[in-house]
mmCIF file of C-alpha atoms in Angstrom:
data_model
loop_
_atom_site.group_PDB
_atom_site.id
_atom_site.type_symbol
_atom_site.label_atom_id
_atom_site.label_comp_id
_atom_site.label_asym_id
_atom_site.label_seq_id
_atom_site.Cartn_x
_atom_site.Cartn_y
_atom_site.Cartn_z
ATOM 1 C CA MET A 137 51.647 242.932 368.139
ATOM 2 C CA ARG A 138 49.538 239.811 367.686
ATOM 3 C CA VAL A 139 50.554 237.501 364.832
ATOM 4 C CA LEU A 140 48.932 234.414 363.333
ATOM 5 C CA GLY A 141 51.558 232.081 361.893
ATOM 6 C CA VAL A 142 50.436 229.579 359.265
ATOM 7 C CA ASP A 143 52.473 226.543 358.224
ATOM 8 C CA PRO A 144 50.474 225.681 355.101
ATOM 9 C CA GLY A 145 49.566 222.163 354.012
ATOM 10 C CA LEU A 146 46.549 220.391 352.521
ATOM 11 C CA THR A 147 46.526 217.576 355.075
ATOM 12 C CA ARG A 148 47.690 219.572 358.103
ATOM 13 C CA CYS A 149 47.817 223.348 358.207
ATOM 14 C CA GLY A 150 49.615 224.442 361.379
ATOM 15 C CA VAL A 151 48.234 227.615 363.012
ATOM 16 C CA GLY A 152 49.628 229.493 365.991
ATOM 17 C CA VAL A 153 48.947 232.912 367.478
ATOM 18 C CA VAL A 154 51.686 234.742 369.394
ATOM 19 C CA GLU A 155 51.583 238.138 371.059
ATOM 20 C CA GLY A 156 54.629 240.250 371.898
ATOM 21 C CA ALA A 157 57.205 242.652 370.544
ATOM 22 C CA ALA A 158 60.876 242.472 369.613
ATOM 23 C CA GLY A 159 62.920 242.375 372.812
ATOM 24 C CA ARG A 160 59.847 241.793 374.985
ATOM 25 C CA ARG A 161 58.242 238.735 376.497
ATOM 26 C CA LEU A 162 56.276 236.550 374.051
ATOM 27 C CA THR A 163 52.932 234.938 374.869
ATOM 28 C CA MET A 164 51.206 232.091 373.094
ATOM 29 C CA VAL A 165 47.555 232.968 372.484
ATOM 30 C CA GLY A 166 46.587 229.741 370.741
ATOM 31 C CA VAL A 167 47.920 226.854 368.694
ATOM 32 C CA GLY A 168 46.328 224.153 366.587
ATOM 33 C CA VAL A 169 46.058 222.396 363.268
ATOM 34 C CA VAL A 170 43.475 222.698 360.491
ATOM 35 C CA ARG A 171 43.115 219.207 359.017
ATOM 36 C CA THR A 172 41.424 218.009 355.845
ATOM 37 C CA PRO A 173 40.755 214.398 354.791
ATOM 38 C CA ALA A 174 43.344 213.084 352.303
ATOM 39 C CA ASP A 175 40.643 211.318 350.287
ATOM 40 C CA ALA A 176 38.570 214.466 349.671
ATOM 41 C CA GLU A 177 38.749 216.432 346.398
ATOM 42 C CA THR A 178 41.338 219.230 346.404
ATOM 43 C CA ALA A 179 38.639 221.878 345.919
ATOM 44 C CA GLU A 180 36.743 220.580 348.984
ATOM 45 C CA ARG A 181 39.934 220.547 351.026
ATOM 46 C CA LEU A 182 40.588 224.185 350.142
ATOM 47 C CA VAL A 183 37.086 225.079 351.347
ATOM 48 C CA LEU A 184 37.783 223.322 354.669
ATOM 49 C CA ILE A 185 41.097 225.169 355.035
ATOM 50 C CA GLU A 186 39.366 228.484 354.328
ATOM 51 C CA ARG A 187 36.769 227.702 356.991
ATOM 52 C CA GLY A 188 39.465 226.738 359.497
ATOM 53 C CA ILE A 189 41.613 229.832 358.898
ATOM 54 C CA GLU A 190 38.536 232.072 359.096
ATOM 55 C CA GLN A 191 37.700 230.584 362.517
ATOM 56 C CA TRP A 192 41.203 231.320 363.772
ATOM 57 C CA LEU A 193 41.043 234.889 362.452
ATOM 58 C CA ASP A 194 37.597 235.428 363.982
ATOM 59 C CA GLU A 195 38.547 233.994 367.340
ATOM 60 C CA HIS A 196 42.003 235.493 367.823
ATOM 61 C CA ARG A 197 41.875 238.730 365.774
ATOM 62 C CA PRO A 198 45.571 238.871 364.831
ATOM 63 C CA GLU A 199 46.984 242.125 363.401
ATOM 64 C CA TYR A 200 49.425 240.335 361.093
ATOM 65 C CA VAL A 201 49.524 236.999 359.323
ATOM 66 C CA ALA A 202 52.848 235.263 358.624
ATOM 67 C CA VAL A 203 52.813 232.402 356.127
ATOM 68 C CA GLU A 204 55.669 230.077 355.238
ATOM 69 C CA ARG A 205 57.047 230.897 351.798
ATOM 70 C CA VAL A 206 56.723 227.813 349.605
ATOM 71 C CA PHE A 207 59.522 226.619 347.344
ATOM 72 C CA SER A 208 59.111 224.100 344.594
ATOM 73 C CA GLN A 209 62.477 222.370 344.979
ATOM 74 C CA HIS A 210 60.928 219.565 347.013
ATOM 75 C CA ASN A 211 58.428 216.832 346.223
ATOM 76 C CA VAL A 212 56.249 217.932 343.298
ATOM 77 C CA ARG A 213 52.888 216.713 344.598
ATOM 78 C CA THR A 214 53.383 218.076 348.114
ATOM 79 C CA VAL A 215 54.562 221.452 346.863
ATOM 80 C CA MET A 216 51.449 222.021 344.761
ATOM 81 C CA GLY A 217 49.213 221.278 347.746
ATOM 82 C CA THR A 218 51.303 223.511 349.982
ATOM 83 C CA ALA A 219 51.158 226.358 347.456
ATOM 84 C CA GLN A 220 47.383 225.979 347.224
ATOM 85 C CA ALA A 221 46.894 225.899 351.005
ATOM 86 C CA SER A 222 49.158 228.949 351.396
ATOM 87 C CA ALA A 223 47.096 230.770 348.758
ATOM 88 C CA VAL A 224 43.952 230.233 350.831
ATOM 89 C CA ALA A 225 45.668 231.489 354.010
ATOM 90 C CA MET A 226 46.972 234.610 352.219
ATOM 91 C CA LEU A 227 43.553 235.219 350.650
ATOM 92 C CA CYS A 228 41.710 235.007 353.994
ATOM 93 C CA ALA A 229 44.131 237.496 355.575
ATOM 94 C CA ALA A 230 44.319 240.002 352.707
ATOM 95 C CA ARG A 231 40.541 239.949 352.264
ATOM 96 C CA ARG A 232 40.304 241.360 355.815
ATOM 97 C CA GLY A 233 42.950 243.960 355.097
ATOM 98 C CA LEU A 234 45.528 242.205 357.312
ATOM 99 C CA PRO A 235 49.163 242.551 356.231
ATOM 100 C CA VAL A 236 50.575 239.233 355.029
ATOM 101 C CA ALA A 237 54.263 238.426 355.370
ATOM 102 C CA LEU A 238 56.055 235.441 353.885
ATOM 103 C CA HIS A 239 59.096 233.957 355.606
ATOM 104 C CA THR A 240 61.253 231.132 354.280
ATOM 105 C CA PRO A 241 61.828 228.036 356.426
ATOM 106 C CA SER A 242 65.476 229.004 356.949
ATOM 107 C CA GLU A 243 64.555 232.547 358.003
ATOM 108 C CA VAL A 244 62.208 231.049 360.586
ATOM 109 C CA LYS A 245 64.767 228.529 361.847
ATOM 110 C CA ALA A 246 67.497 231.189 362.001
ATOM 111 C CA ALA A 247 65.240 233.607 363.876
ATOM 112 C CA VAL A 248 64.147 231.067 366.477
ATOM 113 C CA THR A 249 67.220 228.848 366.958
ATOM 114 C CA GLY A 250 70.073 230.963 365.572
ATOM 115 C CA SER A 251 70.712 228.457 362.778
ATOM 116 C CA GLY A 252 68.949 228.282 359.395
ATOM 117 C CA ARG A 253 69.680 224.546 359.348
ATOM 118 C CA ALA A 254 68.084 223.630 362.682
ATOM 119 C CA ASP A 255 65.950 220.476 362.699
ATOM 120 C CA LYS A 256 62.301 220.106 363.758
ATOM 121 C CA ALA A 257 63.265 219.080 367.315
ATOM 122 C CA GLN A 258 65.458 222.160 367.832
ATOM 123 C CA VAL A 259 62.705 224.465 366.543
ATOM 124 C CA GLY A 260 60.147 222.739 368.797
ATOM 125 C CA SER A 261 62.387 223.018 371.836
ATOM 126 C CA MET A 262 63.165 226.736 371.269
ATOM 127 C CA VAL A 263 59.475 227.503 370.712
ATOM 128 C CA THR A 264 58.697 225.703 373.986
ATOM 129 C CA ARG A 265 61.296 227.739 375.865
ATOM 130 C CA LEU A 266 60.459 231.113 374.280
ATOM 131 C CA LEU A 267 56.743 230.732 374.977
ATOM 132 C CA ARG A 268 57.303 229.061 378.388
ATOM 133 C CA LEU A 269 55.251 225.985 377.465
ATOM 134 C CA ASP A 270 55.247 222.702 379.378
ATOM 135 C CA ALA A 271 56.059 220.617 376.292
ATOM 136 C CA PRO A 272 56.752 221.189 372.577
ATOM 137 C CA PRO A 273 53.488 221.708 370.674
ATOM 138 C CA LYS A 274 52.503 218.715 368.533
ATOM 139 C CA PRO A 275 52.366 217.981 365.647
ATOM 140 C CA ALA A 276 55.484 219.702 364.281
ATOM 141 C CA ASP A 277 53.263 221.819 361.971
ATOM 142 C CA ALA A 278 51.762 223.499 365.045
ATOM 143 C CA ALA A 279 55.219 224.267 366.478
ATOM 144 C CA ASP A 280 56.319 225.580 363.060
ATOM 145 C CA ALA A 281 53.318 227.916 362.941
ATOM 146 C CA LEU A 282 54.308 229.383 366.333
ATOM 147 C CA ALA A 283 57.918 229.704 365.125
ATOM 148 C CA LEU A 284 56.657 231.632 362.077
ATOM 149 C CA ALA A 285 54.724 234.031 364.294
ATOM 150 C CA ILE A 286 57.774 234.555 366.548
ATOM 151 C CA CYS A 287 60.000 235.085 363.498
ATOM 152 C CA HIS A 288 57.603 237.725 362.240
ATOM 153 C CA ILE A 289 57.512 239.579 365.561
ATOM 154 C CA TRP A 290 61.303 239.651 365.728
ATOM 155 C CA ARG A 291 61.899 240.534 362.080
ATOM 156 C CA ALA A 292 59.143 243.142 361.870
ATOM 157 C CA PRO A 293 61.191 246.099 363.236
ATOM 158 C CA ALA A 294 63.971 245.476 360.687
ATOM 159 C CA ALA A 295 61.471 244.909 357.864
ATOM 160 C CA ASN A 296 59.629 248.120 358.735
ATOM 161 C CA ARG A 297 62.903 250.083 358.807
ATOM 162 C CA LEU A 298 63.827 248.708 355.376
ATOM 163 C CA GLN A 299 60.407 249.655 354.004
ATOM 164 C CA GLN A 300 60.798 253.185 355.393
ATOM 165 C CA ILE A 301 64.262 253.521 353.817
ATOM 166 C CA ALA A 302 62.942 252.218 350.475
ATOM 167 C CA ALA A 303 59.991 254.628 350.605
ATOM 168 C CA ALA A 304 62.247 257.580 351.463
ATOM 169 C CA HIS A 305 64.577 256.548 348.630
ATOM 170 C CA ARG A 306 61.709 256.391 346.130
ATOM 171 C CA SER A 307 60.520 259.885 347.064
ATOM 172 C CA THR A 308 63.966 261.530 346.712
ATOM 173 C CA VAL A 309 65.303 259.761 343.597
ATOM 174 C CA PRO A 310 63.782 260.939 340.267
ATOM 175 C CA ALA A 311 61.813 258.190 338.518
ATOM 176 C CA ARG A 312 63.940 258.584 335.361
ATOM 177 C CA LEU A 313 67.591 259.494 335.554
ATOM 178 C CA PRO A 314 68.748 262.227 333.104
ATOM 179 C CA LYS A 315 70.421 260.981 329.932
ATOM 180 C CA GLY A 316 74.065 260.077 330.230
ATOM 181 C CA THR A 317 74.031 259.397 333.981
ATOM 182 C CA ARG A 318 74.156 255.621 333.513
ATOM 183 C CA MET B 55 25.448 222.008 330.417
ATOM 184 C CA ARG B 56 27.091 225.351 331.104
ATOM 185 C CA VAL B 57 30.780 225.263 332.027
ATOM 186 C CA LEU B 58 33.197 227.954 333.200
ATOM 187 C CA GLY B 59 36.738 227.157 332.077
ATOM 188 C CA VAL B 60 39.585 228.778 334.003
ATOM 189 C CA ASP B 61 43.162 228.988 332.725
ATOM 190 C CA PRO B 62 44.783 230.031 336.007
ATOM 191 C CA GLY B 63 47.545 232.604 336.335
ATOM 192 C CA LEU B 64 48.455 235.443 338.701
ATOM 193 C CA THR B 65 48.975 238.021 335.944
ATOM 194 C CA ARG B 66 46.284 236.793 333.559
ATOM 195 C CA CYS B 67 43.566 234.330 334.506
ATOM 196 C CA GLY B 68 41.676 233.275 331.372
ATOM 197 C CA VAL B 69 37.942 232.704 331.868
ATOM 198 C CA GLY B 70 35.428 231.377 329.338
ATOM 199 C CA VAL B 71 31.861 230.121 329.591
ATOM 200 C CA VAL B 72 30.558 227.578 327.081
ATOM 201 C CA GLU B 73 27.147 225.970 326.868
ATOM 202 C CA GLY B 74 26.387 222.716 325.074
ATOM 203 C CA ALA B 75 26.480 218.962 325.298
ATOM 204 C CA ALA B 76 28.628 216.217 323.812
ATOM 205 C CA GLY B 77 27.651 215.743 320.164
ATOM 206 C CA ARG B 78 25.589 218.951 320.128
ATOM 207 C CA ARG B 79 26.267 222.484 319.005
ATOM 208 C CA LEU B 80 28.433 224.563 321.390
ATOM 209 C CA THR B 81 27.774 228.203 322.251
ATOM 210 C CA MET B 82 30.129 230.723 323.773
ATOM 211 C CA VAL B 83 28.383 232.568 326.600
ATOM 212 C CA GLY B 84 31.292 234.797 327.574
ATOM 213 C CA VAL B 85 35.060 235.101 327.498
ATOM 214 C CA GLY B 86 37.567 237.331 329.243
ATOM 215 C CA VAL B 87 40.624 237.669 331.407
ATOM 216 C CA VAL B 88 40.959 238.477 335.109
ATOM 217 C CA ARG B 89 44.150 240.526 335.417
ATOM 218 C CA THR B 90 46.162 241.570 338.461
ATOM 219 C CA PRO B 91 49.062 244.056 338.598
ATOM 220 C CA ALA B 92 52.464 242.346 338.588
ATOM 221 C CA ASP B 93 53.811 244.800 341.181
ATOM 222 C CA ALA B 94 51.083 244.054 343.764
ATOM 223 C CA GLU B 95 51.671 241.719 346.726
ATOM 224 C CA THR B 96 50.722 238.094 346.032
ATOM 225 C CA ALA B 97 48.031 238.156 348.748
ATOM 226 C CA GLU B 98 46.417 241.234 347.156
ATOM 227 C CA ARG B 99 46.555 239.601 343.732
ATOM 228 C CA LEU B 100 44.743 236.544 345.086
ATOM 229 C CA VAL B 101 42.000 238.802 346.465
ATOM 230 C CA LEU B 102 41.606 240.404 343.021
ATOM 231 C CA ILE B 103 41.417 236.979 341.370
ATOM 232 C CA GLU B 104 38.779 235.873 343.873
ATOM 233 C CA ARG B 105 36.749 239.009 343.132
ATOM 234 C CA GLY B 106 37.059 238.443 339.377
ATOM 235 C CA ILE B 107 36.067 234.765 339.490
ATOM 236 C CA GLU B 108 33.137 235.559 341.790
ATOM 237 C CA GLN B 109 31.874 238.111 339.244
ATOM 238 C CA TRP B 110 32.026 235.522 336.463
ATOM 239 C CA LEU B 111 30.196 232.963 338.598
ATOM 240 C CA ASP B 112 27.541 235.521 339.594
ATOM 241 C CA GLU B 113 26.999 236.752 336.079
ATOM 242 C CA HIS B 114 27.043 233.488 334.127
ATOM 243 C CA ARG B 115 25.874 230.902 336.700
ATOM 244 C CA PRO B 116 27.812 227.904 335.310
ATOM 245 C CA GLU B 117 26.901 224.404 336.527
ATOM 246 C CA TYR B 118 30.491 223.132 336.347
ATOM 247 C CA VAL B 119 33.920 224.684 336.663
ATOM 248 C CA ALA B 120 36.888 223.241 334.746
ATOM 249 C CA VAL B 121 40.355 224.359 335.843
ATOM 250 C CA GLU B 122 43.662 223.575 334.170
ATOM 251 C CA ARG B 123 45.636 221.067 336.224
ATOM 252 C CA VAL B 124 48.964 222.610 337.197
ATOM 253 C CA PHE B 125 52.234 220.720 336.928
ATOM 254 C CA SER B 126 55.444 221.849 338.532
ATOM 255 C CA GLN B 127 57.799 220.671 335.802
ATOM 256 C CA HIS B 128 58.017 224.155 334.295
ATOM 257 C CA ASN B 129 59.390 227.443 335.534
ATOM 258 C CA VAL B 130 59.419 227.434 339.334
ATOM 259 C CA ARG B 131 58.193 230.980 339.960
ATOM 260 C CA THR B 132 55.391 230.789 337.393
ATOM 261 C CA VAL B 133 54.184 227.437 338.664
ATOM 262 C CA MET B 134 53.747 228.657 342.221
ATOM 263 C CA GLY B 135 51.647 231.597 341.040
ATOM 264 C CA THR B 136 49.618 229.326 338.782
ATOM 265 C CA ALA B 137 48.995 226.864 341.630
ATOM 266 C CA GLN B 138 47.881 229.714 343.884
ATOM 267 C CA ALA B 139 45.551 231.220 341.273
ATOM 268 C CA SER B 140 44.068 227.778 340.546
ATOM 269 C CA ALA B 141 43.478 227.282 344.286
ATOM 270 C CA VAL B 142 41.396 230.472 344.378
ATOM 271 C CA ALA B 143 39.353 229.377 341.343
ATOM 272 C CA MET B 144 38.707 225.939 342.854
ATOM 273 C CA LEU B 145 37.807 227.495 346.207
ATOM 274 C CA CYS B 146 35.287 229.922 344.676
ATOM 275 C CA ALA B 147 33.567 227.086 342.787
ATOM 276 C CA ALA B 148 33.532 224.505 345.605
ATOM 277 C CA ARG B 149 32.311 227.077 348.125
ATOM 278 C CA ARG B 150 29.161 227.388 345.979
ATOM 279 C CA GLY B 151 28.787 223.634 345.725
ATOM 280 C CA LEU B 152 29.787 223.603 342.045
ATOM 281 C CA PRO B 153 31.620 220.471 340.855
ATOM 282 C CA VAL B 154 35.244 221.248 339.971
ATOM 283 C CA ALA B 155 37.089 219.251 337.313
ATOM 284 C CA LEU B 156 40.792 219.452 336.543
ATOM 285 C CA HIS B 157 42.073 218.771 333.023
ATOM 286 C CA THR B 158 45.699 218.658 331.954
ATOM 287 C CA PRO B 159 46.893 220.891 329.095
ATOM 288 C CA SER B 160 47.368 217.827 326.852
ATOM 289 C CA GLU B 161 43.868 216.525 327.616
ATOM 290 C CA VAL B 162 42.498 219.904 326.576
ATOM 291 C CA LYS B 163 44.589 220.090 323.394
ATOM 292 C CA ALA B 164 43.698 216.493 322.475
ATOM 293 C CA ALA B 165 39.990 217.095 323.071
ATOM 294 C CA VAL B 166 39.852 220.269 320.984
ATOM 295 C CA THR B 167 42.382 219.644 318.187
ATOM 296 C CA GLY B 168 42.831 215.867 318.202
ATOM 297 C CA SER B 169 46.486 216.192 319.233
ATOM 298 C CA GLY B 170 47.871 216.531 322.755
ATOM 299 C CA ARG B 171 50.833 218.417 321.313
ATOM 300 C CA ALA B 172 48.923 221.104 319.413
ATOM 301 C CA ASP B 173 50.286 224.655 319.719
ATOM 302 C CA LYS B 174 48.479 227.783 320.930
ATOM 303 C CA ALA B 175 47.546 228.808 317.368
ATOM 304 C CA GLN B 176 45.930 225.439 316.592
ATOM 305 C CA VAL B 177 43.943 225.521 319.842
ATOM 306 C CA GLY B 178 42.831 229.102 319.123
ATOM 307 C CA SER B 179 41.775 228.250 315.590
ATOM 308 C CA MET B 180 39.781 225.154 316.640
ATOM 309 C CA VAL B 181 38.066 227.101 319.439
ATOM 310 C CA THR B 182 37.153 229.778 316.873
ATOM 311 C CA ARG B 183 35.673 227.190 314.529
ATOM 312 C CA LEU B 184 33.835 225.143 317.196
ATOM 313 C CA LEU B 185 32.208 228.229 318.717
ATOM 314 C CA ARG B 186 31.665 229.922 315.307
ATOM 315 C CA LEU B 187 33.556 233.073 316.318
ATOM 316 C CA ASP B 188 34.790 235.751 313.915
ATOM 317 C CA ALA B 189 38.378 235.583 315.183
ATOM 318 C CA PRO B 190 40.391 233.633 317.757
ATOM 319 C CA PRO B 191 39.805 235.043 321.257
ATOM 320 C CA LYS B 192 42.790 237.036 322.580
ATOM 321 C CA PRO B 193 44.897 236.741 324.655
ATOM 322 C CA ALA B 194 45.726 233.030 324.384
ATOM 323 C CA ASP B 195 44.670 232.561 328.041
ATOM 324 C CA ALA B 196 41.094 233.455 327.065
ATOM 325 C CA ALA B 197 41.100 230.943 324.193
ATOM 326 C CA ASP B 198 42.590 228.315 326.537
ATOM 327 C CA ALA B 199 39.800 228.901 329.052
ATOM 328 C CA LEU B 200 37.188 228.259 326.329
ATOM 329 C CA ALA B 201 39.098 225.142 325.240
ATOM 330 C CA LEU B 202 38.996 223.901 328.853
ATOM 331 C CA ALA B 203 35.235 224.377 328.988
ATOM 332 C CA ILE B 204 34.786 222.560 325.652
ATOM 333 C CA CYS B 205 37.067 219.739 326.825
ATOM 334 C CA HIS B 206 34.957 219.378 329.956
ATOM 335 C CA ILE B 207 31.674 219.235 328.020
ATOM 336 C CA TRP B 208 33.050 216.544 325.715
ATOM 337 C CA ARG B 209 34.749 214.501 328.407
ATOM 338 C CA ALA B 210 31.901 214.735 330.912
ATOM 339 C CA PRO B 211 29.801 211.817 329.555
ATOM 340 C CA ALA B 212 32.806 209.441 329.766
ATOM 341 C CA ALA B 213 33.786 210.770 333.190
ATOM 342 C CA ASN B 214 30.230 210.370 334.480
ATOM 343 C CA ARG B 215 30.016 206.798 333.171
ATOM 344 C CA LEU B 216 33.290 205.965 334.926
ATOM 345 C CA GLN B 217 31.993 207.484 338.163
ATOM 346 C CA GLN B 218 28.778 205.453 337.889
ATOM 347 C CA ILE B 219 30.737 202.262 337.298
ATOM 348 C CA ALA B 220 32.993 203.035 340.272
ATOM 349 C CA ALA B 221 29.968 203.798 342.480
ATOM 350 C CA ALA B 222 28.200 200.590 341.416
ATOM 351 C CA HIS B 223 31.409 198.670 342.072
ATOM 352 C CA ARG B 224 31.738 200.165 345.563
ATOM 353 C CA SER B 225 28.139 199.273 346.463
ATOM 354 C CA THR B 226 28.424 195.609 345.367
ATOM 355 C CA VAL B 227 31.895 194.815 346.693
ATOM 356 C CA PRO B 228 32.007 194.394 350.500
ATOM 357 C CA ALA B 229 34.136 197.019 352.202
ATOM 358 C CA ARG B 230 36.269 194.292 353.754
ATOM 359 C CA LEU B 231 36.897 191.070 351.942
ATOM 360 C CA PRO B 232 36.499 187.921 354.067
ATOM 361 C CA LYS B 233 39.756 186.447 355.351
ATOM 362 C CA GLY B 234 41.679 184.368 352.891
ATOM 363 C CA THR B 235 40.173 185.889 349.751
ATOM 364 C CA ARG B 236 43.265 187.969 349.016
#
């Protein structure tokens, strides 16, 4: 499977394409950053991000898009921008009919390093090793995007199994339980 | 001027088009709500919002788009959805080259009712009176979208004057002050 990982941000949107399967060798197809000028209007920046993501989708034709799930615990201003950039990434993917998956930062760290609390350097170094690169991709947003793609490839089999179980469950359990069974 | 107001939300996105000018009679051109199913994936919901906003832009050809500025003080889950929906609205407008303005909820309430702390009912009733409608538009998101458009029409002259002053200032002040002048 070929996955585009997106680490969303208004100033720097990390993008990385990885090909592989769970338990198989992983290959980096491409990595980069979509940047927008900090002094531009938010609406203009979103247009630039859309254009950038579209180019990556056109060029690398991923089958899945994995986007970092945004939380609003952190800095208020940053979080709004991140949520908006992630919306554009999700929109570009879904508009093409590509499945979009969201992974939390700790899911990504845990998948790639074994610890949900790993720091940027540890993630960068594991990404470098897993993809057999000469050096950690820079900036960190680019490495994070690759980590997201790897996380998705490795989690996909489990996620698909869960979806199958849930679907099977839905088709065997009656929508409304008979009275008195609760 | 013809303005599309957007009260962003994932479940209900209020949209309202108002035509008029500051100090002149206002006319409602259209009002409605773009809805998306709560059980759909976020990415799919963003695609539906994009489709809905595009239809409103195609049909009513506004010259300006006014979107409610999102704050993250409130409920965490809601705010993320609101930020994402507002990103799609801004993107649709900017992609067409339409100027996008953001107004805070209190700016809108103050513009329409005279008080930044007015409640939904007061906003609805003032919108009804200003646009000479038979009844307040429902749901509240639709009335809020019209209020946003009205706010933009009334604030635009002041905003434009400020922009002109800023532009004039930029063109007369040298980009770099000579040494020793600071």
